[in-house]
């Protein structure tokens, strides 16, 4: 294990020698110490088969030592690796190395470059459920700490996801506003052309450029219709949360209360009489 191969070979040879001496003492029924010189004398004059058997025993023993040493080294390395892995575990019990290797490439790049803005942009482009899943794993592994000063709590785990959600909604709103502006501009041009056609139905034949412009606007209207359908579909599939439903007109709560009644002593005689009649 420590690389002392020569020492191992020497000790292995001695062990097999002692084993042979013990066997010899059993055969002769004498004290093992009396067999030391006898064994070495015998091994020197022994035939080739006996020597080969002895050498094979030595080599076999050394091979068992090597195998056992390799097993112990592997076990020690595995133990060290496990200790390092346990030391790396994040607050949720996940290994950051395993988590980062399982992330999509674009998210891996964010953590490798430590770019928070890039991380927020990447999360904003992802599917909400997928983004939430990956960020939860990043927090549990310690790759992302929502608030390094206060420490992460259960609710803080979704901070980055919520930031990305707000950013995603802002982008969607900008996209919608840009679409509305484009649609309004196209409608205006189309109405102008219609007005010209109403005044002179043959103007298209007289002005080829006007005809091309009319065809272009017609194509634009079709594309805008497709874009409008896509935006509506996208809006329908956007998950509702506090950021999407808290819009003007729904931010005020009115509590119904019982109207106040005048006190008995404040009533006039006529009012008291009318109250009794109503009763």
Short mmCIF file of C-alpha atoms in Angstrom, two decimals:
data_model
loop_
_atom_site.label_atom_id
_atom_site.label_comp_id
_atom_site.label_asym_id
_atom_site.label_seq_id
_atom_site.Cartn_x
_atom_site.Cartn_y
_atom_site.Cartn_z
CA UNK A 1 0.00 0.00 0.00
CA UNK A 2 2.89 2.35 0.74
CA UNK A 3 4.87 1.25 -2.32
CA UNK A 4 7.33 -0.92 -0.37
CA UNK A 5 7.31 -3.76 -2.87
CA UNK A 6 10.76 -5.13 -2.04
CA UNK A 7 9.93 -5.30 1.66
CA UNK A 8 6.65 -7.02 0.84
CA UNK A 9 8.44 -9.64 -1.28
CA UNK A 10 10.99 -10.25 1.48
CA UNK A 11 8.35 -10.64 4.20
CA UNK A 12 6.23 -12.87 1.94
CA UNK A 13 9.24 -15.14 1.36
CA UNK A 14 9.88 -15.36 5.10
CA UNK A 15 6.22 -16.17 5.81
CA UNK A 16 6.22 -19.07 3.36
CA UNK A 17 9.51 -20.31 4.84
CA UNK A 18 7.96 -20.30 8.30
CA UNK A 19 4.91 -22.10 6.94
CA UNK A 20 7.12 -24.84 5.48
CA UNK A 21 9.04 -25.11 8.77
CA UNK A 22 5.80 -25.56 10.71
CA UNK A 23 4.67 -28.25 8.29
CA UNK A 24 8.03 -29.97 8.64
CA UNK A 25 7.84 -29.85 12.45
CA UNK A 26 4.42 -31.49 12.33
CA UNK A 27 5.68 -34.25 10.09
CA UNK A 28 8.71 -34.94 12.31
CA UNK A 29 6.87 -34.17 15.55
CA UNK A 30 9.63 -31.89 16.81
CA UNK A 31 9.89 -28.31 18.01
CA UNK A 32 9.60 -25.86 15.07
CA UNK A 33 12.83 -24.17 16.14
CA UNK A 34 14.69 -27.39 15.47
CA UNK A 35 13.48 -27.36 11.88
CA UNK A 36 15.08 -24.07 10.82
CA UNK A 37 18.46 -25.40 9.73
CA UNK A 38 16.84 -28.61 8.54
CA UNK A 39 14.49 -26.69 6.20
CA UNK A 40 17.23 -24.56 4.62
CA UNK A 41 19.43 -27.61 4.14
CA UNK A 42 16.55 -29.45 2.51
CA UNK A 43 15.55 -26.58 0.23
CA UNK A 44 19.12 -26.28 -1.08
CA UNK A 45 19.34 -29.93 -2.11
CA UNK A 46 15.66 -30.36 -3.01
CA UNK A 47 14.57 -31.42 -6.45
CA UNK A 48 13.17 -28.97 -9.01
CA UNK A 49 9.56 -29.91 -8.34
CA UNK A 50 9.87 -29.12 -4.63
CA UNK A 51 11.62 -25.81 -5.33
CA UNK A 52 9.01 -24.92 -7.94
CA UNK A 53 6.23 -25.67 -5.47
CA UNK A 54 7.92 -23.43 -2.91
CA UNK A 55 8.39 -20.58 -5.40
CA UNK A 56 4.77 -20.92 -6.55
CA UNK A 57 3.63 -20.64 -2.95
CA UNK A 58 5.68 -17.47 -2.51
CA UNK A 59 4.35 -15.90 -5.73
CA UNK A 60 0.78 -16.86 -4.89
CA UNK A 61 1.11 -15.29 -1.46
CA UNK A 62 2.57 -12.10 -2.93
CA UNK A 63 -0.27 -11.94 -5.45
CA UNK A 64 -2.83 -12.22 -2.64
CA UNK A 65 -1.05 -9.40 -0.82
CA UNK A 66 -1.11 -7.22 -3.94
CA UNK A 67 -4.81 -7.91 -4.48
CA UNK A 68 -5.67 -7.16 -0.88
CA UNK A 69 -3.60 -3.97 -0.97
CA UNK A 70 -5.45 -2.83 -4.10
CA UNK A 71 -8.79 -3.54 -2.42
CA UNK A 72 -7.80 -1.59 0.68
CA UNK A 73 -6.54 1.33 -1.42
CA UNK A 74 -9.79 1.38 -3.38
CA UNK A 75 -11.81 1.27 -0.16
CA UNK A 76 -9.73 4.07 1.35
CA UNK A 77 -10.11 6.17 -1.80
CA UNK A 78 -13.86 5.55 -1.81
CA UNK A 79 -14.06 6.53 1.84
CA UNK A 80 -12.15 9.75 1.21
CA UNK A 81 -14.31 10.49 -1.81
CA UNK A 82 -17.47 9.89 0.21
CA UNK A 83 -16.22 12.20 2.96
CA UNK A 84 -15.49 14.89 0.38
CA UNK A 85 -18.91 14.38 -1.17
CA UNK A 86 -20.63 14.69 2.20
CA UNK A 87 -18.63 17.83 2.91
CA UNK A 88 -19.79 19.28 -0.43
CA UNK A 89 -23.48 18.61 0.17
CA UNK A 90 -25.69 21.67 0.18
CA UNK A 91 -28.44 22.58 2.64
CA UNK A 92 -30.89 20.30 0.84
CA UNK A 93 -28.55 17.31 0.84
CA UNK A 94 -27.63 17.44 -2.86
CA UNK A 95 -24.12 17.27 -4.30
CA UNK A 96 -23.32 20.47 -6.25
CA UNK A 97 -21.08 18.60 -8.70
CA UNK A 98 -23.84 16.14 -9.52
CA UNK A 99 -26.42 18.91 -9.82
CA UNK A 100 -24.35 21.16 -12.07
CA UNK A 101 -23.56 18.25 -14.40
CA UNK A 102 -27.30 17.53 -14.70
CA UNK A 103 -28.24 21.13 -15.57
CA UNK A 104 -28.92 22.25 -19.15
CA UNK A 105 -25.84 23.68 -20.86
CA UNK A 106 -27.11 27.26 -20.72
CA UNK A 107 -27.61 27.03 -16.95
CA UNK A 108 -24.21 25.38 -16.48
CA UNK A 109 -22.62 28.35 -18.25
CA UNK A 110 -24.36 30.76 -15.84
CA UNK A 111 -22.91 29.06 -12.78
CA UNK A 112 -19.48 28.55 -14.32
CA UNK A 113 -19.23 32.26 -15.18
CA UNK A 114 -21.02 33.33 -11.96
CA UNK A 115 -23.15 35.73 -13.99
CA UNK A 116 -26.37 36.49 -12.07
CA UNK A 117 -27.86 38.61 -14.87
CA UNK A 118 -27.26 35.83 -17.38
CA UNK A 119 -28.86 33.39 -14.94
CA UNK A 120 -31.98 35.53 -14.64
CA UNK A 121 -32.22 35.94 -18.42
CA UNK A 122 -31.79 32.20 -18.95
CA UNK A 123 -34.42 31.32 -16.34
CA UNK A 124 -36.83 33.82 -17.90
CA UNK A 125 -36.62 32.01 -21.24
CA UNK A 126 -37.20 28.55 -19.77
CA UNK A 127 -40.42 26.71 -19.08
CA UNK A 128 -41.62 27.89 -15.63
CA UNK A 129 -41.92 24.40 -14.15
CA UNK A 130 -38.54 23.32 -15.51
CA UNK A 131 -36.91 26.53 -14.25
CA UNK A 132 -38.42 26.07 -10.81
CA UNK A 133 -37.22 22.45 -10.67
CA UNK A 134 -33.63 23.28 -11.61
CA UNK A 135 -33.39 26.30 -9.29
CA UNK A 136 -34.75 24.25 -6.38
CA UNK A 137 -31.99 21.69 -6.96
CA UNK A 138 -29.38 24.46 -7.23
CA UNK A 139 -30.48 25.87 -3.88
CA UNK A 140 -30.57 22.44 -2.23
CA UNK A 141 -27.02 21.78 -3.44
CA UNK A 142 -25.70 25.19 -2.40
CA UNK A 143 -24.95 26.34 -5.94
CA UNK A 144 -27.35 29.24 -5.44
CA UNK A 145 -27.82 31.02 -2.12
CA UNK A 146 -30.94 33.24 -2.25
CA UNK A 147 -29.73 35.50 0.58
CA UNK A 148 -26.18 34.91 1.75
CA UNK A 149 -26.54 37.37 4.64
CA UNK A 150 -29.74 36.03 6.15
CA UNK A 151 -29.42 32.39 5.19
CA UNK A 152 -31.87 30.51 3.02
CA UNK A 153 -35.33 29.77 4.33
CA UNK A 154 -38.01 27.63 2.70
CA UNK A 155 -39.70 30.63 1.08
CA UNK A 156 -36.45 32.17 -0.13
CA UNK A 157 -35.90 29.19 -2.38
CA UNK A 158 -38.01 30.71 -5.11
CA UNK A 159 -36.48 34.22 -5.11
CA UNK A 160 -34.59 33.81 -8.35
CA UNK A 161 -37.59 32.13 -9.95
CA UNK A 162 -39.90 34.98 -8.90
CA UNK A 163 -37.46 37.57 -10.23
CA UNK A 164 -37.36 35.73 -13.53
CA UNK A 165 -41.16 35.49 -13.56
CA UNK A 166 -41.51 39.25 -13.17
CA UNK A 167 -38.94 39.80 -15.90
CA UNK A 168 -40.75 37.34 -18.15
CA UNK A 169 -44.03 39.20 -17.65
CA UNK A 170 -42.41 42.54 -18.39
CA UNK A 171 -41.01 41.15 -21.63
CA UNK A 172 -44.43 39.76 -22.54
CA UNK A 173 -46.01 43.15 -21.88
CA UNK A 174 -43.41 44.90 -24.06
CA UNK A 175 -44.00 42.38 -26.82
CA UNK A 176 -47.74 42.97 -26.62
CA UNK A 177 -47.32 46.75 -26.71
CA UNK A 178 -45.01 46.51 -29.73
CA UNK A 179 -47.56 44.30 -31.47
CA UNK A 180 -50.40 46.74 -30.76
CA UNK A 181 -48.35 49.63 -32.13
CA UNK A 182 -47.53 47.68 -35.29
CA UNK A 183 -51.15 46.65 -35.72
CA UNK A 184 -52.34 50.23 -35.30
CA UNK A 185 -49.84 51.49 -37.87
CA UNK A 186 -50.84 48.82 -40.39
CA UNK A 187 -54.55 49.56 -39.92
CA UNK A 188 -53.88 53.24 -40.50
CA UNK A 189 -52.05 52.58 -43.78
CA UNK A 190 -54.76 50.17 -44.88
CA UNK A 191 -57.49 52.75 -44.25
CA UNK A 192 -55.56 55.36 -46.23
CA UNK A 193 -55.30 53.00 -49.19
CA UNK A 194 -58.98 52.11 -48.93
CA UNK A 195 -59.83 55.79 -48.97
CA UNK A 196 -57.83 56.24 -52.19
CA UNK A 197 -59.52 53.23 -53.76
CA UNK A 198 -62.93 54.60 -52.83
CA UNK A 199 -62.16 57.87 -54.54
CA UNK A 200 -60.65 56.24 -57.63
CA UNK A 201 -61.26 52.45 -58.03
CA UNK A 202 -58.90 52.30 -61.02
CA UNK A 203 -55.97 53.89 -59.22
CA UNK A 204 -54.41 50.47 -58.66
CA UNK A 205 -54.18 49.92 -62.40
CA UNK A 206 -52.64 53.32 -62.89
CA UNK A 207 -50.09 53.06 -60.07
CA UNK A 208 -48.21 49.69 -59.86
CA UNK A 209 -46.36 50.79 -56.73
CA UNK A 210 -49.66 51.38 -54.98
CA UNK A 211 -50.75 47.89 -55.94
CA UNK A 212 -47.57 46.43 -54.45
CA UNK A 213 -48.09 48.47 -51.30
CA UNK A 214 -51.64 47.17 -51.00
CA UNK A 215 -50.46 43.57 -51.39
CA UNK A 216 -47.73 44.13 -48.81
CA UNK A 217 -50.20 45.52 -46.29
CA UNK A 218 -52.54 42.58 -46.92
CA UNK A 219 -49.67 40.21 -46.13
CA UNK A 220 -48.82 42.23 -43.03
CA UNK A 221 -52.41 41.97 -41.83
CA UNK A 222 -52.33 38.19 -42.22
CA UNK A 223 -49.04 37.96 -40.34
CA UNK A 224 -50.38 40.21 -37.60
CA UNK A 225 -53.43 37.99 -37.27
CA UNK A 226 -51.18 34.95 -36.78
CA UNK A 227 -49.06 36.89 -34.31
CA UNK A 228 -52.16 37.93 -32.39
CA UNK A 229 -53.31 34.31 -32.14
CA UNK A 230 -49.86 33.29 -30.89
CA UNK A 231 -49.85 36.01 -28.24
CA UNK A 232 -53.32 35.04 -27.05
CA UNK A 233 -52.30 31.40 -26.85
CA UNK A 234 -49.13 32.31 -24.98
CA UNK A 235 -51.11 34.46 -22.54
CA UNK A 236 -53.58 31.63 -21.91
CA UNK A 237 -50.72 29.27 -21.06
CA UNK A 238 -48.96 31.73 -18.76
CA UNK A 239 -49.35 30.53 -15.14
CA UNK A 240 -51.33 32.85 -12.90
CA UNK A 241 -49.65 34.26 -9.83
CA UNK A 242 -49.71 37.43 -7.80
CA UNK A 243 -47.79 39.29 -10.50
CA UNK A 244 -50.23 38.41 -13.28
CA UNK A 245 -53.55 38.90 -11.50
CA UNK A 246 -52.75 42.04 -9.51
CA UNK A 247 -53.82 44.53 -12.15
CA UNK A 248 -55.50 47.94 -11.88
CA UNK A 249 -59.16 47.55 -11.04
CA UNK A 250 -58.60 44.57 -8.79
CA UNK A 251 -56.31 46.12 -6.22
CA UNK A 252 -59.09 47.55 -4.04
CA UNK A 253 -61.15 45.56 -1.60
CA UNK A 254 -64.53 46.83 -0.43
CA UNK A 255 -65.91 45.39 2.79
CA UNK A 256 -69.66 45.49 3.23
CA UNK A 257 -70.60 47.03 6.58
CA UNK A 258 -73.91 47.52 8.29
CA UNK A 259 -75.17 51.11 7.93
CA UNK A 260 -75.07 53.09 11.12
CA UNK A 261 -78.40 53.78 12.86
CA UNK A 262 -79.23 57.04 14.65
CA UNK A 263 -79.43 56.90 18.42
CA UNK A 264 -82.84 56.99 20.09
CA UNK A 265 -82.18 60.27 21.89
CA UNK A 266 -81.25 61.98 18.63
CA UNK A 267 -84.64 61.26 17.02
CA UNK A 268 -87.46 63.79 16.86
CA UNK A 269 -90.98 62.94 18.02
CA UNK A 270 -92.12 62.44 14.42
CA UNK A 271 -89.19 60.12 13.70
CA UNK A 272 -89.90 58.08 16.81
CA UNK A 273 -93.55 57.78 15.80
CA UNK A 274 -92.59 56.72 12.27
CA UNK A 275 -90.16 54.13 13.63
CA UNK A 276 -92.89 52.61 15.76
CA UNK A 277 -95.22 52.45 12.76
CA UNK A 278 -92.54 50.78 10.66
CA UNK A 279 -91.89 48.31 13.44
#
